[in-house]
Amino acid sequence: MLLNPSLPQRHACLQHHRLRPLTCSTRQPLHRRVHASSTEPATAPAEVTSPLQHAPSFKAAIDFKAIKADLEGVEKNCKLRNSRANPRRAVELYDEYVRLKLEADTLRADRNSNSSRMKGKLEKEERDKLIAAGQQLKEALSAAEEQVALVEQAMQVEGQRIPNSTHPSVPLGGEENATLLACIGEQRVFEGFQPADHVKLAEPLQMVDFDAAAEVTGQKFYYLRNAGALLELALVSWAMARVGAKGYTPFTTPDIVKASVLEKCGFQPRGTNTQVYSIEDSPLCLTGTAEVPLAGLYMDKVLQESELPIRMAAFGHCFRTEAGAAGAAGKGLFRVHQFSKVEMFILCTPSQSDALHEELRAIGQEMYTDLGLHFKVLDMPSEDLGASAHRKFDMEAWMPGLNRYGEISSASNCTDYQARRLNIRYKPQPPKAPEGATTSQGSTDAPAQSEEGASQGKKQKGGKKAAGGGSAGARTEFVHTLNSTACAVPRIIVAILENFQQADGSVIVPEQLRPFLGGMEVIRPPQSLK
């Protein structure tokens, strides 16, 4: 049933416990890092005179000119998203950076002019004056360049805190204001018995062992066994087959990534609770989603427009501290520290991203409908958006044993937010000229960005050469990135067990999964198998 998307609606029993944004930093060598600095408004003086305690690990191509041109709009967007970023401070630093950069450039020109004057035949007195002036200019330039670097660092810190823009259709406020876009299926009516939660179902079926995992690893870990292990493998195979049939290239990805790549994907903490496990004395972290290694695959590359969109799907293991999660939401398989997931990821042009966001939504709706689940599709409100998301659709399945809806999928359009940090660009195809007309090439620069500006058509940052063979000086633009959950395995297992349970404790296997389970139709209690 499709409901009016203009009216925010919410089921009375709806309680959200979302997959939290991934966060990381390389600055503290702890297995879990906590950062309060990103949630505090900047209080630094207008003039930067000393190195920052936590300098940025990379330079993002942030469009400070655009922020300055619409400062009030950017500040309003931050407030609507409950972000404590300080765009005004970022603009002040940008203005200071431009001023200091101009002074440094002037000193550099004066030094070069002074050097040129020394090349001719000169009297000793005049040459000595030029040498003294050259030394003074050298020292002044060195000091100026040092100040430029300090201000640029501070500018980057403030700029990287600013969240993405927000789609005009996004509802405002907290998650209780989410707009209900669709309601698929109906809640199952259980006749003759009270539905059990997935823990009470899975343990007698010997599908899961929480106690042994708690002894071996800790709380919120688990062993899947027997039909539980087979069901995970079936869900992964089913999900990869479904998205592969939609044109998504299958991948398996590293489960460990550099902290800098996590940061470039925009996963920054908003509170004192981090969601990332970091490896001590190492710049590496356990990733919380395959989105991160998929995005990093194209870091520092220039693509041809003809290559876009690029659709990818990856199976990966996800690790999250789930700091602050407690109570019913943390029970059993719903909220765990490690889980398997199939993730979809797209690179595209700006003109393609809205339609591809709808494509991701449609794929999810089709998959969960075919599983026989009852679920809702929500347009998530401004305060529920992570820093990178321009718009986000969540899907929440009814879980009768838990007596609430739970998130099973999230699809985000991140526009160019991640691409500006990962430096992923594309070269637009030149417009077709009228027959007989000539075209001019290579005259336009890249979009406005921070003044360091990436060199175009040359060897890219990190030593990778630009893909696609773009010519020097050719205009490039940043791609848009999108991501969506195809199958978060433990949560789909929860939904299957609780929705398809029978009075005797057995569970009907959804028809879609039977071919991946050797034809198994019912998961039965062990005693019935004797």
PDB file of N, CA and C in Angstrom, residues 281-373:
ATOM      1  N   ASP A 281      48.235   0.960  17.708  1.00  0.00           N
ATOM      2  CA  ASP A 281      49.556   1.220  17.124  1.00  0.00           C
ATOM      3  C   ASP A 281      49.550   0.984  15.615  1.00  0.00           C
ATOM      4  N   SER A 282      48.439   1.312  14.981  1.00  0.00           N
ATOM      5  CA  SER A 282      48.292   1.099  13.541  1.00  0.00           C
ATOM      6  C   SER A 282      47.321   2.135  12.986  1.00  0.00           C
ATOM      7  N   PRO A 283      47.474   2.538  11.722  1.00  0.00           N
ATOM      8  CA  PRO A 283      46.508   3.464  11.109  1.00  0.00           C
ATOM      9  C   PRO A 283      45.274   2.748  10.576  1.00  0.00           C
ATOM     10  N   LEU A 284      45.082   1.475  10.949  1.00  0.00           N
ATOM     11  CA  LEU A 284      44.010   0.665  10.377  1.00  0.00           C
ATOM     12  C   LEU A 284      42.837   0.502  11.340  1.00  0.00           C
ATOM     13  N   CYS A 285      41.655   0.287  10.754  1.00  0.00           N
ATOM     14  CA  CYS A 285      40.426   0.063  11.512  1.00  0.00           C
ATOM     15  C   CYS A 285      39.661  -1.104  10.905  1.00  0.00           C
ATOM     16  N   LEU A 286      38.831  -1.746  11.721  1.00  0.00           N
ATOM     17  CA  LEU A 286      37.875  -2.709  11.195  1.00  0.00           C
ATOM     18  C   LEU A 286      36.712  -1.930  10.609  1.00  0.00           C
ATOM     19  N   THR A 287      36.337  -2.235   9.400  1.00  0.00           N
ATOM     20  CA  THR A 287      35.296  -1.459   8.748  1.00  0.00           C
ATOM     21  C   THR A 287      33.911  -1.880   9.214  1.00  0.00           C
ATOM     22  N   GLY A 288      32.997  -0.917   9.242  1.00  0.00           N
ATOM     23  CA  GLY A 288      31.630  -1.186   9.661  1.00  0.00           C
ATOM     24  C   GLY A 288      30.689  -1.425   8.505  1.00  0.00           C
ATOM     25  N   THR A 289      31.195  -1.318   7.278  1.00  0.00           N
ATOM     26  CA  THR A 289      30.377  -1.510   6.084  1.00  0.00           C
ATOM     27  C   THR A 289      31.283  -1.627   4.875  1.00  0.00           C
ATOM     28  N   ALA A 290      30.873  -2.426   3.885  1.00  0.00           N
ATOM     29  CA  ALA A 290      31.648  -2.575   2.653  1.00  0.00           C
ATOM     30  C   ALA A 290      31.602  -1.320   1.800  1.00  0.00           C
ATOM     31  N   GLU A 291      30.742  -0.382   2.137  1.00  0.00           N
ATOM     32  CA  GLU A 291      30.708   0.906   1.445  1.00  0.00           C
ATOM     33  C   GLU A 291      32.086   1.558   1.443  1.00  0.00           C
ATOM     34  N   VAL A 292      32.816   1.438   2.546  1.00  0.00           N
ATOM     35  CA  VAL A 292      34.093   2.135   2.681  1.00  0.00           C
ATOM     36  C   VAL A 292      35.152   1.574   1.717  1.00  0.00           C
ATOM     37  N   PRO A 293      35.433   0.265   1.716  1.00  0.00           N
ATOM     38  CA  PRO A 293      36.418  -0.226   0.746  1.00  0.00           C
ATOM     39  C   PRO A 293      35.962  -0.080  -0.699  1.00  0.00           C
ATOM     40  N   LEU A 294      34.656  -0.129  -0.959  1.00  0.00           N
ATOM     41  CA  LEU A 294      34.188   0.084  -2.333  1.00  0.00           C
ATOM     42  C   LEU A 294      34.441   1.523  -2.774  1.00  0.00           C
ATOM     43  N   ALA A 295      34.191   2.479  -1.882  1.00  0.00           N
ATOM     44  CA  ALA A 295      34.459   3.879  -2.212  1.00  0.00           C
ATOM     45  C   ALA A 295      35.950   4.103  -2.422  1.00  0.00           C
ATOM     46  N   GLY A 296      36.770   3.473  -1.550  1.00  0.00           N
ATOM     47  CA  GLY A 296      38.213   3.639  -1.670  1.00  0.00           C
ATOM     48  C   GLY A 296      38.789   3.059  -2.941  1.00  0.00           C
ATOM     49  N   LEU A 297      38.060   2.145  -3.563  1.00  0.00           N
ATOM     50  CA  LEU A 297      38.527   1.508  -4.794  1.00  0.00           C
ATOM     51  C   LEU A 297      38.780   2.535  -5.899  1.00  0.00           C
ATOM     52  N   TYR A 298      38.015   3.624  -5.895  1.00  0.00           N
ATOM     53  CA  TYR A 298      38.146   4.641  -6.952  1.00  0.00           C
ATOM     54  C   TYR A 298      38.753   5.938  -6.427  1.00  0.00           C
ATOM     55  N   MET A 299      39.352   5.925  -5.253  1.00  0.00           N
ATOM     56  CA  MET A 299      39.964   7.107  -4.673  1.00  0.00           C
ATOM     57  C   MET A 299      41.074   7.650  -5.582  1.00  0.00           C
ATOM     58  N   ASP A 300      41.082   8.967  -5.772  1.00  0.00           N
ATOM     59  CA  ASP A 300      42.110   9.662  -6.559  1.00  0.00           C
ATOM     60  C   ASP A 300      42.099   9.263  -8.033  1.00  0.00           C
ATOM     61  N   LYS A 301      40.944   8.911  -8.556  1.00  0.00           N
ATOM     62  CA  LYS A 301      40.849   8.547  -9.966  1.00  0.00           C
ATOM     63  C   LYS A 301      39.940   9.511 -10.725  1.00  0.00           C
ATOM     64  N   VAL A 302      40.229   9.630 -12.010  1.00  0.00           N
ATOM     65  CA  VAL A 302      39.386  10.408 -12.918  1.00  0.00           C
ATOM     66  C   VAL A 302      38.777   9.440 -13.924  1.00  0.00           C
ATOM     67  N   LEU A 303      37.472   9.406 -13.978  1.00  0.00           N
ATOM     68  CA  LEU A 303      36.738   8.500 -14.856  1.00  0.00           C
ATOM     69  C   LEU A 303      36.208   9.246 -16.065  1.00  0.00           C
ATOM     70  N   GLN A 304      35.854   8.504 -17.082  1.00  0.00           N
ATOM     71  CA  GLN A 304      35.155   9.075 -18.222  1.00  0.00           C
ATOM     72  C   GLN A 304      33.651   9.028 -17.948  1.00  0.00           C
ATOM     73  N   GLU A 305      32.926  10.018 -18.382  1.00  0.00           N
ATOM     74  CA  GLU A 305      31.481  10.031 -18.165  1.00  0.00           C
ATOM     75  C   GLU A 305      30.818   8.781 -18.737  1.00  0.00           C
ATOM     76  N   SER A 306      31.371   8.268 -19.826  1.00  0.00           N
ATOM     77  CA  SER A 306      30.802   7.086 -20.464  1.00  0.00           C
ATOM     78  C   SER A 306      30.882   5.846 -19.565  1.00  0.00           C
ATOM     79  N   GLU A 307      31.776   5.869 -18.567  1.00  0.00           N
ATOM     80  CA  GLU A 307      31.903   4.736 -17.645  1.00  0.00           C
ATOM     81  C   GLU A 307      30.818   4.730 -16.573  1.00  0.00           C
ATOM     82  N   LEU A 308      30.134   5.845 -16.402  1.00  0.00           N
ATOM     83  CA  LEU A 308      29.167   6.003 -15.317  1.00  0.00           C
ATOM     84  C   LEU A 308      27.747   5.735 -15.787  1.00  0.00           C
ATOM     85  N   PRO A 309      26.889   5.193 -14.921  1.00  0.00           N
ATOM     86  CA  PRO A 309      27.162   4.863 -13.524  1.00  0.00           C
ATOM     87  C   PRO A 309      27.918   3.550 -13.376  1.00  0.00           C
ATOM     88  N   ILE A 310      28.669   3.440 -12.280  1.00  0.00           N
ATOM     89  CA  ILE A 310      29.334   2.194 -11.901  1.00  0.00           C
ATOM     90  C   ILE A 310      28.566   1.613 -10.725  1.00  0.00           C
ATOM     91  N   ARG A 311      28.011   0.424 -10.923  1.00  0.00           N
ATOM     92  CA  ARG A 311      27.224  -0.241  -9.876  1.00  0.00           C
ATOM     93  C   ARG A 311      28.043  -1.398  -9.304  1.00  0.00           C
ATOM     94  N   MET A 312      28.162  -1.440  -7.992  1.00  0.00           N
ATOM     95  CA  MET A 312      28.924  -2.495  -7.324  1.00  0.00           C
ATOM     96  C   MET A 312      28.112  -3.075  -6.168  1.00  0.00           C
ATOM     97  N   ALA A 313      28.368  -4.320  -5.853  1.00  0.00           N
ATOM     98  CA  ALA A 313      27.765  -4.964  -4.684  1.00  0.00           C
ATOM     99  C   ALA A 313      28.824  -5.816  -4.017  1.00  0.00           C
ATOM    100  N   ALA A 314      28.949  -5.686  -2.707  1.00  0.00           N
ATOM    101  CA  ALA A 314      30.017  -6.402  -1.997  1.00  0.00           C
ATOM    102  C   ALA A 314      29.478  -7.141  -0.790  1.00  0.00           C
ATOM    103  N   PHE A 315      30.020  -8.341  -0.585  1.00  0.00           N
ATOM    104  CA  PHE A 315      29.813  -9.068   0.665  1.00  0.00           C
ATOM    105  C   PHE A 315      30.989  -8.756   1.569  1.00  0.00           C
ATOM    106  N   GLY A 316      30.681  -8.385   2.800  1.00  0.00           N
ATOM    107  CA  GLY A 316      31.742  -8.094   3.746  1.00  0.00           C
ATOM    108  C   GLY A 316      31.298  -8.342   5.169  1.00  0.00           C
ATOM    109  N   HIS A 317      32.268  -8.373   6.068  1.00  0.00           N
ATOM    110  CA  HIS A 317      31.985  -8.482   7.499  1.00  0.00           C
ATOM    111  C   HIS A 317      32.044  -7.087   8.104  1.00  0.00           C
ATOM    112  N   CYS A 318      31.121  -6.793   8.969  1.00  0.00           N
ATOM    113  CA  CYS A 318      30.998  -5.458   9.556  1.00  0.00           C
ATOM    114  C   CYS A 318      31.257  -5.531  11.052  1.00  0.00           C
ATOM    115  N   PHE A 319      31.982  -4.552  11.564  1.00  0.00           N
ATOM    116  CA  PHE A 319      32.346  -4.520  12.982  1.00  0.00           C
ATOM    117  C   PHE A 319      31.951  -3.168  13.560  1.00  0.00           C
ATOM    118  N   ARG A 320      31.159  -3.189  14.619  1.00  0.00           N
ATOM    119  CA  ARG A 320      30.708  -1.949  15.248  1.00  0.00           C
ATOM    120  C   ARG A 320      30.693  -2.116  16.764  1.00  0.00           C
ATOM    121  N   THR A 321      31.175  -1.105  17.468  1.00  0.00           N
ATOM    122  CA  THR A 321      31.224  -1.190  18.923  1.00  0.00           C
ATOM    123  C   THR A 321      29.832  -1.137  19.532  1.00  0.00           C
ATOM    124  N   GLU A 322      28.870  -0.524  18.832  1.00  0.00           N
ATOM    125  CA  GLU A 322      27.508  -0.337  19.339  1.00  0.00           C
ATOM    126  C   GLU A 322      27.537   0.278  20.729  1.00  0.00           C
ATOM    127  N   ALA A 323      28.436   1.250  20.900  1.00  0.00           N
ATOM    128  CA  ALA A 323      28.544   1.936  22.179  1.00  0.00           C
ATOM    129  C   ALA A 323      27.236   2.652  22.494  1.00  0.00           C
ATOM    130  N   GLY A 324      26.766   2.506  23.703  1.00  0.00           N
ATOM    131  CA  GLY A 324      25.541   3.169  24.122  1.00  0.00           C
ATOM    132  C   GLY A 324      24.290   2.378  23.871  1.00  0.00           C
ATOM    133  N   ALA A 325      24.361   1.275  23.107  1.00  0.00           N
ATOM    134  CA  ALA A 325      23.174   0.461  22.832  1.00  0.00           C
ATOM    135  C   ALA A 325      22.914  -0.445  24.025  1.00  0.00           C
ATOM    136  N   ALA A 326      21.646  -0.507  24.418  1.00  0.00           N
ATOM    137  CA  ALA A 326      21.290  -1.347  25.571  1.00  0.00           C
ATOM    138  C   ALA A 326      19.829  -1.709  25.491  1.00  0.00           C
ATOM    139  N   GLY A 327      19.394  -2.591  26.387  1.00  0.00           N
ATOM    140  CA  GLY A 327      17.978  -2.926  26.476  1.00  0.00           C
ATOM    141  C   GLY A 327      17.544  -3.894  25.409  1.00  0.00           C
ATOM    142  N   ALA A 328      16.249  -3.827  25.061  1.00  0.00           N
ATOM    143  CA  ALA A 328      15.655  -4.789  24.138  1.00  0.00           C
ATOM    144  C   ALA A 328      16.295  -4.742  22.764  1.00  0.00           C
ATOM    145  N   ALA A 329      16.735  -3.536  22.350  1.00  0.00           N
ATOM    146  CA  ALA A 329      17.317  -3.413  21.012  1.00  0.00           C
ATOM    147  C   ALA A 329      18.610  -4.184  20.886  1.00  0.00           C
ATOM    148  N   GLY A 330      19.296  -4.441  22.013  1.00  0.00           N
ATOM    149  CA  GLY A 330      20.542  -5.173  21.957  1.00  0.00           C
ATOM    150  C   GLY A 330      20.362  -6.659  22.166  1.00  0.00           C
ATOM    151  N   LYS A 331      19.137  -7.114  22.253  1.00  0.00           N
ATOM    152  CA  LYS A 331      18.871  -8.513  22.549  1.00  0.00           C
ATOM    153  C   LYS A 331      19.122  -9.391  21.334  1.00  0.00           C
ATOM    154  N   GLY A 332      19.793 -10.514  21.547  1.00  0.00           N
ATOM    155  CA  GLY A 332      19.956 -11.498  20.493  1.00  0.00           C
ATOM    156  C   GLY A 332      20.748 -10.991  19.310  1.00  0.00           C
ATOM    157  N   LEU A 333      20.202 -11.200  18.105  1.00  0.00           N
ATOM    158  CA  LEU A 333      20.917 -10.900  16.863  1.00  0.00           C
ATOM    159  C   LEU A 333      20.659  -9.502  16.331  1.00  0.00           C
ATOM    160  N   PHE A 334      19.756  -8.767  16.944  1.00  0.00           N
ATOM    161  CA  PHE A 334      19.386  -7.487  16.331  1.00  0.00           C
ATOM    162  C   PHE A 334      20.528  -6.479  16.352  1.00  0.00           C
ATOM    163  N   ARG A 335      21.229  -6.381  17.457  1.00  0.00           N
ATOM    164  CA  ARG A 335      22.329  -5.415  17.557  1.00  0.00           C
ATOM    165  C   ARG A 335      23.562  -6.135  18.075  1.00  0.00           C
ATOM    166  N   VAL A 336      24.533  -6.343  17.194  1.00  0.00           N
ATOM    167  CA  VAL A 336      25.707  -7.147  17.515  1.00  0.00           C
ATOM    168  C   VAL A 336      26.979  -6.421  17.090  1.00  0.00           C
ATOM    169  N   HIS A 337      28.097  -6.924  17.534  1.00  0.00           N
ATOM    170  CA  HIS A 337      29.380  -6.279  17.225  1.00  0.00           C
ATOM    171  C   HIS A 337      29.951  -6.707  15.878  1.00  0.00           C
ATOM    172  N   GLN A 338      29.571  -7.867  15.383  1.00  0.00           N
ATOM    173  CA  GLN A 338      30.093  -8.371  14.111  1.00  0.00           C
ATOM    174  C   GLN A 338      28.952  -9.024  13.347  1.00  0.00           C
ATOM    175  N   PHE A 339      28.859  -8.700  12.054  1.00  0.00           N
ATOM    176  CA  PHE A 339      27.814  -9.327  11.240  1.00  0.00           C
ATOM    177  C   PHE A 339      28.200  -9.284   9.770  1.00  0.00           C
ATOM    178  N   SER A 340      27.511 -10.078   8.990  1.00  0.00           N
ATOM    179  CA  SER A 340      27.742 -10.130   7.548  1.00  0.00           C
ATOM    180  C   SER A 340      26.700  -9.274   6.844  1.00  0.00           C
ATOM    181  N   LYS A 341      27.113  -8.668   5.739  1.00  0.00           N
ATOM    182  CA  LYS A 341      26.201  -7.773   5.029  1.00  0.00           C
ATOM    183  C   LYS A 341      26.561  -7.732   3.552  1.00  0.00           C
ATOM    184  N   VAL A 342      25.540  -7.637   2.719  1.00  0.00           N
ATOM    185  CA  VAL A 342      25.729  -7.359   1.292  1.00  0.00           C
ATOM    186  C   VAL A 342      25.333  -5.906   1.071  1.00  0.00           C
ATOM    187  N   GLU A 343      26.248  -5.131   0.517  1.00  0.00           N
ATOM    188  CA  GLU A 343      26.066  -3.689   0.344  1.00  0.00           C
ATOM    189  C   GLU A 343      26.152  -3.322  -1.126  1.00  0.00           C
ATOM    190  N   MET A 344      25.257  -2.437  -1.558  1.00  0.00           N
ATOM    191  CA  MET A 344      25.315  -1.884  -2.918  1.00  0.00           C
ATOM    192  C   MET A 344      25.954  -0.499  -2.867  1.00  0.00           C
ATOM    193  N   PHE A 345      26.751  -0.176  -3.890  1.00  0.00           N
ATOM    194  CA  PHE A 345      27.430   1.121  -3.946  1.00  0.00           C
ATOM    195  C   PHE A 345      27.490   1.583  -5.395  1.00  0.00           C
ATOM    196  N   ILE A 346      27.256   2.877  -5.594  1.00  0.00           N
ATOM    197  CA  ILE A 346      27.171   3.429  -6.953  1.00  0.00           C
ATOM    198  C   ILE A 346      28.015   4.690  -7.062  1.00  0.00           C
ATOM    199  N   LEU A 347      28.721   4.822  -8.177  1.00  0.00           N
ATOM    200  CA  LEU A 347      29.337   6.075  -8.612  1.00  0.00           C
ATOM    201  C   LEU A 347      28.580   6.544  -9.850  1.00  0.00           C
ATOM    202  N   CYS A 348      28.242   7.835  -9.901  1.00  0.00           N
ATOM    203  CA  CYS A 348      27.448   8.315 -11.036  1.00  0.00           C
ATOM    204  C   CYS A 348      27.659   9.808 -11.242  1.00  0.00           C
ATOM    205  N   THR A 349      27.041  10.350 -12.262  1.00  0.00           N
ATOM    206  CA  THR A 349      27.061  11.786 -12.487  1.00  0.00           C
ATOM    207  C   THR A 349      25.991  12.443 -11.618  1.00  0.00           C
ATOM    208  N   PRO A 350      26.104  13.747 -11.364  1.00  0.00           N
ATOM    209  CA  PRO A 350      25.087  14.436 -10.559  1.00  0.00           C
ATOM    210  C   PRO A 350      23.677  14.305 -11.136  1.00  0.00           C
ATOM    211  N   SER A 351      23.549  14.293 -12.440  1.00  0.00           N
ATOM    212  CA  SER A 351      22.221  14.210 -13.052  1.00  0.00           C
ATOM    213  C   SER A 351      21.589  12.834 -12.894  1.00  0.00           C
ATOM    214  N   GLN A 352      22.390  11.826 -12.547  1.00  0.00           N
ATOM    215  CA  GLN A 352      21.885  10.454 -12.421  1.00  0.00           C
ATOM    216  C   GLN A 352      21.508  10.070 -10.997  1.00  0.00           C
ATOM    217  N   SER A 353      21.971  10.821  -9.996  1.00  0.00           N
ATOM    218  CA  SER A 353      21.944  10.294  -8.632  1.00  0.00           C
ATOM    219  C   SER A 353      20.537  10.170  -8.047  1.00  0.00           C
ATOM    220  N   ASP A 354      19.641  11.098  -8.307  1.00  0.00           N
ATOM    221  CA  ASP A 354      18.285  10.992  -7.752  1.00  0.00           C
ATOM    222  C   ASP A 354      17.572   9.748  -8.276  1.00  0.00           C
ATOM    223  N   ALA A 355      17.682   9.510  -9.581  1.00  0.00           N
ATOM    224  CA  ALA A 355      17.031   8.332 -10.169  1.00  0.00           C
ATOM    225  C   ALA A 355      17.651   7.043  -9.634  1.00  0.00           C
ATOM    226  N   LEU A 356      18.967   7.026  -9.428  1.00  0.00           N
ATOM    227  CA  LEU A 356      19.621   5.826  -8.912  1.00  0.00           C
ATOM    228  C   LEU A 356      19.275   5.595  -7.440  1.00  0.00           C
ATOM    229  N   HIS A 357      19.019   6.664  -6.707  1.00  0.00           N
ATOM    230  CA  HIS A 357      18.556   6.505  -5.327  1.00  0.00           C
ATOM    231  C   HIS A 357      17.209   5.782  -5.317  1.00  0.00           C
ATOM    232  N   GLU A 358      16.331   6.159  -6.232  1.00  0.00           N
ATOM    233  CA  GLU A 358      15.042   5.475  -6.357  1.00  0.00           C
ATOM    234  C   GLU A 358      15.242   4.025  -6.806  1.00  0.00           C
ATOM    235  N   GLU A 359      16.254   3.796  -7.630  1.00  0.00           N
ATOM    236  CA  GLU A 359      16.548   2.425  -8.050  1.00  0.00           C
ATOM    237  C   GLU A 359      16.942   1.565  -6.853  1.00  0.00           C
ATOM    238  N   LEU A 360      17.794   2.088  -5.997  1.00  0.00           N
ATOM    239  CA  LEU A 360      18.202   1.349  -4.806  1.00  0.00           C
ATOM    240  C   LEU A 360      17.000   1.043  -3.915  1.00  0.00           C
ATOM    241  N   ARG A 361      16.140   2.029  -3.772  1.00  0.00           N
ATOM    242  CA  ARG A 361      14.921   1.818  -2.985  1.00  0.00           C
ATOM    243  C   ARG A 361      14.056   0.729  -3.597  1.00  0.00           C
ATOM    244  N   ALA A 362      13.900   0.754  -4.906  1.00  0.00           N
ATOM    245  CA  ALA A 362      13.050  -0.223  -5.594  1.00  0.00           C
ATOM    246  C   ALA A 362      13.619  -1.634  -5.461  1.00  0.00           C
ATOM    247  N   ILE A 363      14.949  -1.767  -5.546  1.00  0.00           N
ATOM    248  CA  ILE A 363      15.569  -3.088  -5.402  1.00  0.00           C
ATOM    249  C   ILE A 363      15.298  -3.643  -4.012  1.00  0.00           C
ATOM    250  N   GLY A 364      15.485  -2.827  -2.994  1.00  0.00           N
ATOM    251  CA  GLY A 364      15.225  -3.273  -1.635  1.00  0.00           C
ATOM    252  C   GLY A 364      13.775  -3.677  -1.431  1.00  0.00           C
ATOM    253  N   GLN A 365      12.855  -2.854  -1.912  1.00  0.00           N
ATOM    254  CA  GLN A 365      11.434  -3.174  -1.768  1.00  0.00           C
ATOM    255  C   GLN A 365      11.093  -4.498  -2.441  1.00  0.00           C
ATOM    256  N   GLU A 366      11.648  -4.709  -3.618  1.00  0.00           N
ATOM    257  CA  GLU A 366      11.369  -5.945  -4.354  1.00  0.00           C
ATOM    258  C   GLU A 366      11.920  -7.161  -3.620  1.00  0.00           C
ATOM    259  N   MET A 367      13.141  -7.040  -3.100  1.00  0.00           N
ATOM    260  CA  MET A 367      13.764  -8.177  -2.424  1.00  0.00           C
ATOM    261  C   MET A 367      12.999  -8.557  -1.153  1.00  0.00           C
ATOM    262  N   TYR A 368      12.663  -7.584  -0.338  1.00  0.00           N
ATOM    263  CA  TYR A 368      12.006  -7.881   0.937  1.00  0.00           C
ATOM    264  C   TYR A 368      10.545  -8.285   0.729  1.00  0.00           C
ATOM    265  N   THR A 369       9.931  -7.777  -0.340  1.00  0.00           N
ATOM    266  CA  THR A 369       8.576  -8.227  -0.674  1.00  0.00           C
ATOM    267  C   THR A 369       8.604  -9.699  -1.067  1.00  0.00           C
ATOM    268  N   ASP A 370       9.602 -10.073  -1.876  1.00  0.00           N
ATOM    269  CA  ASP A 370       9.698 -11.466  -2.318  1.00  0.00           C
ATOM    270  C   ASP A 370      10.017 -12.411  -1.161  1.00  0.00           C
ATOM    271  N   LEU A 371      10.655 -11.904  -0.110  1.00  0.00           N
ATOM    272  CA  LEU A 371      10.882 -12.743   1.071  1.00  0.00           C
ATOM    273  C   LEU A 371       9.600 -12.943   1.882  1.00  0.00           C
ATOM    274  N   GLY A 372       8.598 -12.112   1.602  1.00  0.00           N
ATOM    275  CA  GLY A 372       7.334 -12.228   2.323  1.00  0.00           C
ATOM    276  C   GLY A 372       7.277 -11.423   3.604  1.00  0.00           C
ATOM    277  N   LEU A 373       8.134 -10.402   3.731  1.00  0.00           N
ATOM    278  CA  LEU A 373       8.164  -9.595   4.945  1.00  0.00           C
ATOM    279  C   LEU A 373       7.152  -8.460   4.878  1.00  0.00           C
TER     280      LEU A 373
END
